[in-house]
Coordinates of C-alpha atoms and ligand atoms in Angstrom, one line a residue:
M13 CA 0.0 0.0 0.0
I14 CA 1.4 3.4 -1.0
A15 CA 0.9 6.2 1.5
A16 CA -1.6 8.7 0.0
H17 CA 0.7 11.7 0.5
E18 CA 3.8 10.1 -1.0
P19 CA 3.7 12.2 -4.2
F20 CA 3.9 15.3 -2.1
F21 CA 6.7 14.4 0.4
R22 CA 9.4 16.2 -1.6
P23 CA 9.6 18.0 -5.0
I24 CA 9.9 15.6 -7.9
P25 CA 13.3 16.0 -9.6
K26 CA 13.0 17.5 -13.1
R27 CA 13.8 14.9 -15.7
W28 CA 16.7 15.6 -18.1
I29 CA 15.5 16.4 -21.6
P30 CA 17.7 17.0 -24.7
R31 CA 17.3 20.4 -26.3
E32 CA 16.1 18.9 -29.6
M33 CA 13.1 17.5 -27.8
T34 CA 12.0 20.9 -26.4
T35 CA 13.0 23.4 -29.1
A36 CA 11.9 23.7 -32.7
P37 CA 14.6 24.2 -35.4
L38 CA 15.4 27.8 -36.2
L39 CA 13.8 29.5 -39.2
D40 CA 16.4 32.1 -40.4
P41 CA 14.6 35.4 -40.7
C42 CA 17.4 36.7 -43.1
E43 CA 17.0 33.8 -45.5
P44 CA 16.3 35.3 -49.0
A45 CA 13.4 33.9 -51.0
S46 CA 14.3 31.1 -53.5
A47 CA 12.6 30.3 -56.8
V48 CA 9.1 28.8 -56.4
E49 CA 8.7 25.4 -58.0
Q50 CA 5.2 25.2 -59.6
H51 CA 3.2 22.1 -58.7
Y52 CA 5.3 21.3 -55.7
A53 CA 3.4 20.8 -52.4
L54 CA 5.2 20.4 -49.1
L55 CA 3.2 18.9 -46.2
I56 CA 4.4 19.6 -42.7
N57 CA 3.8 18.0 -39.3
P58 CA 5.1 20.8 -37.0
F59 CA 7.4 20.3 -34.1
Y60 CA 6.0 20.1 -30.6
P61 CA 7.9 20.0 -27.3
K62 CA 8.0 16.5 -25.7
D63 CA 7.0 15.8 -22.1
A64 CA 10.0 14.4 -20.2
N65 CA 7.7 12.4 -17.9
A66 CA 6.3 10.2 -20.6
S67 CA 8.2 8.0 -23.1
F68 CA 9.8 9.8 -26.1
G69 CA 9.3 6.5 -27.9
K70 CA 5.6 7.2 -28.3
H71 CA 6.3 10.0 -30.8
V72 CA 7.9 7.5 -33.2
L73 CA 5.6 4.6 -32.6
T74 CA 3.5 5.3 -35.6
P75 CA 2.9 8.4 -37.8
T76 CA -0.2 10.6 -37.8
L77 CA -2.4 10.1 -40.9
A78 CA -3.4 13.7 -40.9
L79 CA -1.3 14.5 -44.0
T80 CA -0.9 11.2 -45.7
S81 CA -4.6 10.7 -45.8
F82 CA -5.3 13.6 -48.1
A83 CA -1.9 13.4 -49.8
A84 CA -3.4 10.5 -51.7
T85 CA -5.8 12.8 -53.4
T86 CA -3.0 15.0 -54.9
P87 CA -3.3 15.2 -58.7
Q88 CA -0.6 13.3 -60.7
H89 CA 1.1 16.4 -62.0
W90 CA 1.9 17.7 -58.5
R91 CA 5.0 16.6 -56.6
V92 CA 4.4 16.0 -52.9
E93 CA 7.0 16.0 -50.1
Y94 CA 6.4 15.2 -46.4
W95 CA 8.3 16.7 -43.5
D96 CA 7.8 15.7 -39.9
E97 CA 9.8 18.2 -37.8
N98 CA 9.6 15.7 -34.9
L99 CA 12.0 13.4 -36.7
L100 CA 14.8 15.8 -35.7
D101 CA 16.2 16.3 -39.2
G102 CA 16.1 20.1 -38.9
R103 CA 13.8 22.6 -40.4
P104 CA 11.6 21.8 -43.4
P105 CA 13.1 22.3 -46.9
F106 CA 12.7 25.5 -48.8
R107 CA 15.0 25.3 -51.9
P108 CA 13.2 25.2 -54.2
M109 CA 10.3 27.1 -52.6
P110 CA 7.1 25.0 -52.7
Q111 CA 4.2 26.5 -54.5
V112 CA 2.0 25.2 -51.7
V113 CA 2.7 24.4 -48.0
G114 CA 0.0 22.3 -46.2
I115 CA 0.3 22.3 -42.4
T116 CA -1.6 20.3 -39.9
V117 CA -2.5 22.4 -36.8
H118 CA -3.2 21.1 -33.3
L119 CA -3.5 23.4 -30.4
T120 CA -0.2 22.3 -28.8
F121 CA 1.8 23.2 -31.8
A122 CA -0.3 26.1 -33.2
L123 CA 2.4 28.7 -32.5
R124 CA 5.0 26.7 -34.4
A125 CA 2.5 26.3 -37.3
Y126 CA 2.0 30.0 -37.4
E127 CA 5.8 30.6 -37.3
L128 CA 6.3 28.2 -40.3
A129 CA 3.4 29.7 -42.2
D130 CA 4.5 33.3 -41.8
W131 CA 8.0 32.3 -42.9
Y132 CA 6.9 30.5 -46.0
R133 CA 4.3 33.0 -47.0
A134 CA 6.8 35.9 -46.8
R135 CA 8.9 34.0 -49.4
G136 CA 6.1 33.4 -51.9
A137 CA 4.5 30.0 -51.0
K138 CA 0.7 29.7 -50.4
V139 CA 0.0 28.2 -47.0
I140 CA -3.0 26.0 -46.3
F141 CA -3.9 25.0 -42.7
G142 CA -6.1 22.1 -41.7
G143 CA -6.6 19.9 -38.6
L144 CA -8.4 20.1 -35.3
H145 CA -7.2 23.5 -34.1
V146 CA -8.4 25.1 -37.3
L147 CA -11.8 23.7 -36.6
S148 CA -12.0 24.8 -33.0
C149 CA -10.3 28.3 -33.4
P150 CA -10.6 29.3 -37.1
D151 CA -10.4 33.1 -36.4
E152 CA -7.1 32.7 -34.5
C153 CA -5.6 30.7 -37.4
A154 CA -6.9 32.7 -40.3
P155 CA -4.4 35.6 -40.3
H156 CA -1.5 33.1 -40.8
A157 CA -2.8 31.2 -43.8
D158 CA -3.9 31.8 -47.3
A159 CA -6.7 29.3 -46.8
L160 CA -8.2 27.2 -44.0
A161 CA -9.5 23.6 -44.6
L162 CA -12.2 23.0 -42.0
G163 CA -13.0 19.3 -41.8
D164 CA -12.1 16.4 -44.0
G165 CA -9.0 17.2 -46.0
V166 CA -9.6 14.2 -48.3
Q167 CA -12.5 16.1 -49.9
L168 CA -10.9 19.5 -49.7
W169 CA -7.3 19.1 -50.8
P170 CA -7.9 18.4 -54.5
R171 CA -10.4 21.4 -54.6
I172 CA -7.8 23.7 -53.0
L173 CA -5.1 22.7 -55.5
R174 CA -7.5 23.2 -58.4
D175 CA -8.4 26.6 -57.1
I176 CA -4.7 27.5 -56.7
E177 CA -4.0 26.5 -60.3
A178 CA -7.0 28.6 -61.5
N179 CA -5.9 31.5 -59.3
R180 CA -9.1 31.6 -57.3
L181 CA -8.1 30.4 -53.9
Q182 CA -10.9 31.0 -51.2
P183 CA -10.1 31.9 -47.6
R184 CA -12.1 28.9 -46.2
Y185 CA -13.1 25.5 -47.4
V186 CA -15.5 23.4 -45.5
A187 CA -16.3 19.6 -45.6
T188 CA -18.1 17.3 -43.2
Y189 CA -17.3 13.7 -42.2
E190 CA -20.6 12.3 -43.4
N191 CA -19.5 10.8 -46.7
D192 CA -19.1 7.1 -47.3
Y193 CA -15.7 6.3 -45.7
R194 CA -15.2 3.5 -48.3
D195 CA -14.8 6.0 -51.0
D196 CA -11.6 7.4 -49.5
P197 CA -8.3 6.3 -51.2
S198 CA -5.7 4.6 -49.0
P199 CA -3.3 7.1 -47.3
R200 CA -0.1 7.8 -49.3
R201 CA 2.4 6.1 -46.9
S202 CA 5.1 6.0 -49.6
I203 CA 6.0 9.6 -48.6
L204 CA 6.9 8.6 -45.0
Q205 CA 10.4 7.7 -43.8
R206 CA 10.2 4.0 -43.1
R207 CA 13.2 3.8 -40.7
S208 CA 11.9 6.5 -38.5
F209 CA 8.9 4.7 -36.9
L210 CA 8.4 1.5 -35.1
T211 CA 5.9 0.9 -37.9
T212 CA 4.7 3.2 -40.7
T213 CA 1.4 1.2 -40.8
S214 CA -0.9 3.5 -39.0
L215 CA -4.3 2.1 -40.0
I216 CA -7.7 3.6 -39.6
A217 CA -10.8 1.5 -40.2
T218 CA -13.4 3.7 -38.5
R219 CA -14.2 7.3 -37.7
G220 CA -16.1 8.6 -34.7
C221 CA -17.1 6.8 -31.5
H222 CA -20.4 5.7 -29.9
N223 CA -19.6 7.9 -26.9
R224 CA -19.3 11.7 -26.7
C225 CA -17.4 12.4 -23.5
G226 CA -17.5 16.0 -22.6
F227 CA -13.7 16.4 -22.5
C228 CA -13.0 14.6 -25.8
Y229 CA -12.1 16.4 -29.0
L230 CA -15.0 14.6 -30.7
A231 CA -17.4 16.8 -28.7
T232 CA -15.9 20.0 -30.4
D233 CA -18.6 22.4 -31.6
G234 CA -19.1 22.1 -35.4
L235 CA -17.4 18.6 -35.6
R236 CA -20.0 16.1 -36.8
M237 CA -18.4 12.7 -37.0
P238 CA -20.9 9.9 -37.3
Y239 CA -19.5 6.4 -36.9
R240 CA -18.2 5.4 -40.3
M241 CA -16.4 2.2 -41.3
R242 CA -14.2 1.2 -44.2
H243 CA -14.6 -2.2 -45.8
P244 CA -12.5 -4.8 -43.9
L245 CA -10.8 -5.8 -47.1
Q246 CA -9.7 -2.2 -47.8
V247 CA -8.0 -2.3 -44.4
V248 CA -6.4 -5.7 -45.1
D249 CA -5.1 -4.4 -48.5
E250 CA -3.4 -1.4 -46.8
F251 CA -1.9 -3.6 -44.1
K252 CA -0.4 -6.0 -46.8
A253 CA 0.7 -3.1 -49.1
D254 CA 2.8 -1.4 -46.4
D255 CA 4.7 -4.7 -45.7
Q256 CA 5.3 -4.3 -42.0
P257 CA 4.7 -7.0 -39.4
Y258 CA 2.9 -4.7 -37.0
A259 CA 0.1 -2.1 -37.4
V260 CA -1.3 0.4 -35.1
F261 CA -5.0 1.3 -35.5
I262 CA -5.3 5.0 -34.7
D263 CA -9.2 4.9 -34.6
N264 CA -10.8 6.7 -31.7
N265 CA -12.5 3.5 -30.8
L266 CA -12.2 0.4 -33.0
G267 CA -14.8 -1.4 -30.8
S268 CA -17.8 1.0 -31.2
R269 CA -19.6 -1.6 -33.4
P270 CA -18.8 -5.1 -32.2
D271 CA -20.4 -6.6 -35.4
Y272 CA -17.9 -4.6 -37.5
L273 CA -15.0 -5.6 -35.3
H274 CA -15.9 -9.3 -35.7
S275 CA -15.8 -9.0 -39.5
L276 CA -12.6 -7.0 -39.4
C277 CA -10.9 -9.6 -37.3
A278 CA -12.1 -12.4 -39.7
A279 CA -10.5 -10.5 -42.5
L280 CA -7.2 -9.8 -40.6
R281 CA -6.8 -13.3 -39.3
P282 CA -5.2 -14.9 -42.4
L283 CA -2.4 -12.3 -42.5
N284 CA -0.5 -13.7 -39.6
K285 CA 0.5 -10.2 -38.6
I286 CA 0.1 -8.4 -35.3
W287 CA -1.7 -5.1 -34.4
S288 CA -3.0 -3.0 -31.6
A289 CA -5.9 -0.6 -31.3
A290 CA -7.8 1.8 -29.0
V291 CA -11.1 0.4 -27.7
T292 CA -13.4 1.1 -24.8
I293 CA -13.5 -1.4 -22.0
D294 CA -17.1 -2.4 -22.9
V295 CA -15.5 -4.4 -25.7
T296 CA -15.1 -7.1 -23.1
D297 CA -19.0 -7.4 -22.9
E298 CA -18.5 -10.2 -25.4
P299 CA -15.5 -12.5 -24.6
S300 CA -15.9 -14.2 -28.0
L301 CA -15.0 -10.9 -29.6
I302 CA -11.8 -10.7 -27.5
R303 CA -11.0 -14.3 -28.6
N304 CA -11.5 -13.2 -32.2
M305 CA -9.3 -10.2 -31.8
A306 CA -6.5 -12.4 -30.4
L307 CA -6.9 -14.9 -33.2
A308 CA -6.6 -12.0 -35.7
G309 CA -3.3 -10.8 -34.2
C310 CA -4.3 -8.3 -31.6
T311 CA -1.4 -8.0 -29.1
G312 CA -2.4 -4.9 -27.3
V313 CA -5.3 -2.5 -26.6
F314 CA -5.2 1.1 -25.5
I315 CA -8.1 1.7 -23.2
G316 CA -9.4 5.0 -21.9
F317 CA -10.4 4.0 -18.4
E318 CA -10.1 7.8 -17.7
S319 CA -10.9 7.4 -14.0
L320 CA -11.5 4.9 -11.3
S321 CA -14.4 7.0 -9.9
D322 CA -17.9 6.4 -11.2
N323 CA -18.8 9.9 -10.3
N324 CA -16.1 11.4 -12.6
L325 CA -17.2 9.1 -15.4
A326 CA -20.9 10.1 -14.9
D327 CA -19.9 13.8 -15.0
S328 CA -18.1 13.3 -18.3
H329 CA -21.1 11.5 -19.7
K330 CA -19.0 8.5 -20.5
K331 CA -21.2 5.4 -21.0
T332 CA -19.0 2.7 -19.4
P333 CA -19.3 -0.3 -17.1
K334 CA -18.9 0.3 -13.4
T335 CA -15.3 0.8 -12.3
S336 CA -15.7 -2.1 -9.8
D337 CA -15.9 -4.4 -12.8
Y338 CA -12.8 -3.0 -14.6
A339 CA -10.4 -5.6 -13.0
R340 CA -12.5 -8.5 -14.2
R341 CA -12.6 -7.1 -17.7
V342 CA -8.8 -6.5 -17.8
R343 CA -8.4 -10.2 -16.9
I344 CA -10.5 -11.2 -19.9
L345 CA -8.0 -9.3 -22.2
H346 CA -5.0 -10.8 -20.4
D347 CA -6.5 -14.3 -20.7
Y348 CA -6.3 -13.9 -24.4
G349 CA -2.7 -12.6 -24.4
I350 CA -3.7 -9.0 -25.1
Q351 CA -1.7 -6.4 -23.2
V352 CA -3.5 -3.4 -21.8
N353 CA -2.2 0.2 -22.0
G354 CA -4.6 2.0 -19.7
S355 CA -5.2 5.7 -20.2
F356 CA -6.1 7.8 -17.1
V357 CA -7.1 11.4 -16.8
L358 CA -6.2 13.1 -13.6
G359 CA -7.8 16.2 -12.0
F360 CA -11.5 15.5 -12.4
D361 CA -13.8 17.2 -9.9
H362 CA -14.1 14.1 -7.7
D363 CA -10.3 13.6 -7.6
R364 CA -8.6 14.3 -4.3
K365 CA -4.9 14.2 -3.5
D366 CA -5.0 10.4 -3.1
V367 CA -6.0 9.9 -6.7
F368 CA -2.4 9.4 -7.8
T369 CA -1.5 6.6 -5.3
R370 CA -4.9 4.9 -5.7
T371 CA -4.5 4.8 -9.5
A372 CA -0.9 3.6 -9.3
E373 CA -1.9 0.8 -6.9
W374 CA -4.8 -0.3 -9.1
I375 CA -2.6 -0.4 -12.2
E376 CA 0.0 -2.5 -10.4
E377 CA -2.5 -4.8 -8.8
N378 CA -4.1 -5.5 -12.2
R379 CA -0.7 -5.8 -14.0
L380 CA -1.4 -3.3 -16.7
E381 CA 1.7 -3.6 -18.8
C382 CA 1.6 0.1 -19.8
A383 CA -0.2 3.2 -18.6
T384 CA -0.6 6.7 -20.0
F385 CA -1.6 9.7 -17.9
H386 CA -3.2 12.9 -18.9
I387 CA -4.0 16.0 -16.8
L388 CA -7.6 16.9 -17.5
T389 CA -7.4 19.4 -20.3
P390 CA -10.4 21.5 -21.5
Y391 CA -9.9 21.7 -25.3
P392 CA -11.3 24.9 -26.7
A393 CA -14.9 24.6 -28.1
T394 CA -15.7 21.5 -26.1
P395 CA -18.5 21.3 -23.4
L396 CA -15.7 20.9 -20.7
F397 CA -14.1 24.2 -21.8
R398 CA -17.4 26.0 -21.6
Q399 CA -18.2 24.6 -18.2
M400 CA -14.7 25.6 -16.8
E401 CA -15.0 29.0 -18.4
E402 CA -18.4 29.7 -16.9
Q403 CA -17.0 28.7 -13.5
G404 CA -14.0 31.0 -14.0
R405 CA -11.5 28.1 -13.7
I406 CA -9.5 28.5 -16.9
L407 CA -6.1 29.7 -15.8
H408 CA -4.8 30.9 -19.2
R409 CA -5.0 30.4 -23.0
D410 CA -1.4 29.5 -23.7
W411 CA -2.3 26.6 -26.0
S412 CA 1.2 25.2 -26.0
L413 CA 0.6 24.2 -22.4
Y414 CA -2.7 22.4 -23.3
D415 CA -0.7 19.3 -23.9
T416 CA -2.2 17.2 -21.0
G417 CA 1.1 17.5 -19.1
H418 CA 0.2 20.8 -17.5
A419 CA -2.7 22.0 -15.3
V420 CA -4.4 24.8 -17.2
F421 CA -7.5 25.0 -15.0
Q422 CA -8.2 25.3 -11.3
P423 CA -8.8 21.8 -9.9
K424 CA -11.5 21.4 -7.2
H425 CA -9.5 19.6 -4.5
M426 CA -5.9 20.5 -5.0
T427 CA -3.7 23.3 -6.4
P428 CA -2.6 23.2 -10.1
A429 CA 1.0 22.7 -8.8
E430 CA -0.1 19.6 -6.8
L431 CA -1.9 18.2 -9.8
E432 CA 1.3 18.6 -11.9
Q433 CA 3.4 17.1 -9.1
G434 CA 1.1 14.1 -8.8
Y435 CA 1.2 13.6 -12.5
A436 CA 5.0 13.6 -12.6
W437 CA 5.1 11.3 -9.6
I438 CA 2.7 8.7 -11.1
Y439 CA 4.8 8.5 -14.3
Q440 CA 8.0 8.0 -12.3
R441 CA 6.3 5.4 -10.2
L442 CA 5.0 3.4 -13.2
F443 CA 8.3 3.7 -15.1
S444 CA 10.4 2.5 -12.0
H445 CA 12.2 -0.8 -12.1
A446 CA 10.1 -2.1 -9.3
S447 CA 6.8 -1.3 -10.9
I448 CA 7.8 -2.7 -14.3
W449 CA 8.8 -5.9 -12.6
R450 CA 5.6 -6.1 -10.5
R451 CA 3.5 -5.9 -13.7
R452 CA 5.4 -8.7 -15.6
P453 CA 3.3 -11.3 -17.4
E454 CA 2.4 -14.5 -15.6
D455 CA 3.8 -16.6 -18.4
L456 CA 7.6 -17.0 -17.6
L457 CA 8.5 -17.3 -21.3
A458 CA 6.9 -14.0 -22.0
I459 CA 9.0 -12.1 -19.5
P460 CA 12.2 -11.5 -21.5
L461 CA 10.4 -9.8 -24.4
Y462 CA 8.2 -7.9 -21.9
M463 CA 11.3 -6.6 -20.1
A464 CA 13.1 -5.7 -23.3
M465 CA 10.1 -3.7 -24.6
S466 CA 9.4 -2.1 -21.3
Y467 CA 13.0 -0.9 -20.9
L468 CA 13.2 0.4 -24.5
Y469 CA 9.9 2.2 -24.2
K470 CA 9.9 3.4 -20.6
R471 CA 13.5 3.8 -19.5
S472 CA 15.4 4.9 -22.6
N473 CA 14.6 8.6 -22.8
R474 CA 18.3 9.3 -22.7
F475 CA 18.7 7.6 -26.1
W476 CA 15.6 8.2 -28.0
H477 CA 16.8 11.5 -29.6
L478 CA 19.8 9.6 -30.9
L479 CA 17.8 6.8 -32.3
I480 CA 15.5 9.3 -34.0
K481 CA 18.2 11.5 -35.4
H482 CA 20.2 8.6 -36.8
D483 CA 17.1 6.8 -38.4
L484 CA 17.6 3.8 -36.1
V485 CA 14.1 3.6 -34.6
N486 CA 12.8 0.9 -36.9
P487 CA 16.0 -1.1 -37.0
V488 CA 16.3 -1.2 -33.2
W489 CA 12.7 -2.0 -32.5
K490 CA 12.0 -4.4 -35.4
P491 CA 13.7 -7.5 -34.1
L492 CA 11.5 -7.3 -30.9
V493 CA 8.4 -6.8 -33.0
E494 CA 9.3 -9.7 -35.2
M495 CA 9.9 -12.0 -32.2
T496 CA 6.6 -11.0 -30.8
R497 CA 4.9 -11.7 -34.1
M498 CA 6.4 -15.2 -34.3
R499 CA 5.4 -16.0 -30.7
H500 CA 2.0 -14.7 -31.4
V501 CA 1.5 -16.8 -34.5
H502 CA 2.4 -19.8 -32.5
Y503 CA 0.0 -18.8 -29.7
R504 CA -2.8 -18.2 -32.1
R505 CA -2.5 -21.8 -33.5
K506 CA -2.8 -23.2 -30.0
L507 CA -5.7 -20.9 -29.2
A508 CA -7.5 -21.9 -32.4
S509 CA -7.3 -25.6 -31.4
Q510 CA -8.7 -25.0 -27.9
Q511 CA -12.0 -23.9 -26.7
S512 CA -10.8 -21.6 -23.9
A513 CA -7.9 -19.2 -23.4
V514 CA -4.3 -20.6 -23.3
K515 CA -1.2 -19.0 -21.7
A516 CA -0.6 -15.4 -22.8
P517 CA 2.1 -14.9 -25.5
S518 CA 4.2 -11.7 -25.2
Q519 CA 4.4 -8.0 -25.7
V520 CA 4.6 -5.3 -28.2
V521 CA 3.9 -1.7 -27.2
S522 CA 0.3 -1.0 -27.8
A523 CA -1.3 2.0 -29.5
G524 CA -1.9 5.2 -27.6
V525 CA -1.3 8.9 -27.4
Ligands
B12_610 C1 -1.5 9.4 -34.1 C2 -1.8 10.4 -32.9 C3 -0.7 10.8 -32.2 C4 0.8 10.4 -32.6 C5 1.3 11.4 -33.6 C6 1.1 12.9 -33.4 C7 1.6 13.8 -34.3 N1 1.1 15.0 -34.4 O1 2.5 13.6 -35.1 C8 1.4 10.5 -31.2 C9 1.3 9.2 -30.5 C10 2.9 10.9 -31.2 C11 0.5 11.5 -30.5 C12 0.9 12.3 -29.4 C13 0.0 13.2 -28.8 N2 -1.3 13.4 -29.0 CO1 -2.2 12.5 -30.4 N3 -3.3 11.6 -31.6 C14 -3.1 10.7 -32.6 C15 -4.4 10.2 -33.1 C16 -4.7 8.8 -32.4 C17 -4.5 10.0 -34.6 C18 -4.2 11.2 -35.4 C19 -4.7 10.9 -36.9 O2 -3.9 10.4 -37.6 N4 -6.0 11.1 -37.2 C20 -6.6 10.7 -38.4 C21 -6.5 11.9 -39.4 C22 -6.8 11.5 -40.8 O3 -7.4 12.9 -38.9 P1 -7.0 14.4 -38.6 O4 -5.7 14.5 -38.0 O5 -8.2 15.1 -38.0 O6 -6.9 14.9 -40.1 C23 -8.0 15.2 -41.0 C24 -8.5 16.6 -41.0 O7 -8.3 17.2 -39.7 C25 -7.8 17.3 -42.1 N5 -6.5 17.9 -41.9 C26 -5.6 17.7 -40.9 N6 -4.5 18.4 -41.2 C27 -4.7 19.0 -42.4 C28 -3.8 19.9 -43.1 C29 -4.3 20.4 -44.3 C30 -3.4 21.2 -45.1 C31 -5.5 20.0 -44.8 C32 -6.0 20.5 -46.2 C33 -6.4 19.1 -44.1 C34 -5.9 18.7 -42.9 O8 -7.7 16.2 -43.1 C35 -7.5 15.0 -42.4 C36 -8.4 14.0 -43.2 O9 -9.7 14.2 -43.1 C37 -5.4 11.3 -32.6 C38 -6.8 10.8 -32.4 C39 -7.6 10.6 -33.7 N7 -8.1 9.4 -33.9 O10 -7.6 11.5 -34.5 C40 -4.8 11.8 -31.3 C41 -4.9 13.2 -30.9 C42 -4.7 14.1 -32.1 N8 -3.8 13.4 -30.0 C43 -4.1 14.2 -29.0 C44 -3.1 14.5 -28.0 C45 -3.7 15.3 -26.8 C46 -1.8 14.2 -28.1 C47 -0.7 14.5 -27.0 C48 -0.7 16.0 -26.6 C49 -1.0 13.5 -25.8 C50 0.1 13.5 -24.9 N9 0.0 14.1 -23.7 O11 1.1 12.9 -25.1 C51 0.6 14.0 -27.7 C52 1.4 15.1 -28.2 C53 1.4 15.4 -29.7 C54 1.0 16.7 -30.1 N10 1.4 17.8 -29.4 O12 0.2 16.9 -31.0 C55 -5.5 14.7 -29.1 C56 -5.6 16.1 -29.6 C57 -6.7 16.9 -28.9 C58 -6.8 18.3 -29.4 N11 -7.9 18.9 -29.2 O13 -5.9 18.9 -29.9 C59 -6.1 13.6 -30.0 C60 -7.3 14.1 -30.9 C61 -6.5 12.4 -29.1 C62 -7.7 12.7 -28.3 N12 -8.7 11.8 -28.3 O14 -7.8 13.6 -27.5 N13 -0.7 11.6 -31.1
SF4_611 S1 -14.8 7.0 -25.5 FE1 -12.8 7.9 -26.0 S2 -12.9 8.5 -28.2 FE2 -15.0 8.0 -27.4 S3 -15.8 10.1 -26.9 FE3 -15.0 9.2 -25.0 S4 -12.9 9.9 -24.9 FE4 -13.6 10.3 -27.0

């Protein structure tokens, strides 16, 4: 039993963090303009500072699909280049100057996006913004871009390029997410750097979620995202085409429609590959679905438990089983060899100062292999933001600190500084040698891979920037992934021949933000 006040005994020592992980590359203000190459589009994922409490590995687990999804709709006569500033290769290219620069904007890296946009526009490029922050704060974004894409880029990008060619670019383009998802082309993954990620196969099979939690970006005003699904065979084709052993589903909730997930699993099963996905814990309502997920290659799930307090969950309008049943449900997943990465939000109105130790104890007791923590963050234009604003609890609007690692509102039962201290403490506790060991799998044969993955993911922040800079992420991670896949294929054969669960196989880091 951990004493409830342990996180507050003494200040938590600040973690070392290399400069490249906190500071964006310099954009030289004196750089003269270079010639503009017509029909050349540069797509940028801007730099964001990393949180030293969490694993740096998460940033190179799998790429965002924000840019590759609509890159696929670029007309043939355009050249497209992709630049992710988080891969530590320096600032994005500018010689020749692209005719168009497309930038994805989230609130945490909005300022960097504005800096990039201002720099490129001053040198003759047309800048287009899209992404979540553009949807929630369009008026703030507008002065920095030639055009805003509000909503689905897959529909908007070809229209925008056509209008640029015809010299009739509009300031705003709007598209909903209500079209048939099956009509979307596959994301253009060929523009990604394969060595830079654990896997380049970020897959997405569905959009939306059956829930609408008040703190979730899905509850943003003006964002209508009904649950939409791609055909399972489209997903299978993308998985095969990218030729990686492991895929990460980046869907908000792959389990919103159990019937769909059953058919997706049936389609994935023959591939003999492994994957992980975000689902809600109610996916365990039907143990046969969990069995099918395991038979289809699911090695890990990312589950937003959010809180161990029913009152907090009710306040957020999350439809979820009672928290007293969470442990039983975690066991169902473990019984089928599926590791659990639990996501917990800290700072809800029913959280008191003991929330950190109680949560840590629960995670250790239930042997969650991985856990991700977020300080409750009211995203602009969500019901939670409005509520906090009405109550006068928003502390500031410095979006760069809305990264779920900082307290940006006044919590009910502790100070913002205590909330941040508790957050740092719980990460340090869960990344400690003792905690990693306590949560090891029951199957002895699974322990070596579990330990290797855990140490690489949770205790290698000193080395991540080197692996990233020297394009070693995939080469270093791949053997562990391949060993996991081989063990899993063996496990699946055994599982298929038996009625009930057999011993759990092994580990690969599961999806999660
Ligand atoms: C993959 C992912 C990551 C990856 C990569 C992030 C990156 N930026 O490189 C990793 C794991 C590193 C990560 C980390 C984090 N993430 Co993240 N992540 C995601 C995830 C699961 C998928 C993103 C994605 O590919 N979506 C699918 C694409 C197709 O959708 P889209 O981005 O909206 O893009 C569409 C449109 O917006 C538009 N569009 C987008 N950009 C552009 C640009 C142009 C020019 C045009 C024309 C159109 C356009 O077209 C696209 C197609 O329709 C989302 C949840 C989700 N399912 O979206 C969370 C999400 C984006 N992450 C989130 C958060 C909070 C974080 C973290 C801060 C969490 C943390 N504490 O660590 C960190 C820090 C990263 C950061 N500062 O952004 C939140 C953002 C909330 C918000 N309101 O901003 C989300 C929404 C999760 C959530 N449910 O809350 N993340
Ligand atoms: S269950 Fe998760 S994805 Fe769905 S609305 Fe709630 S927080 Fe968002």
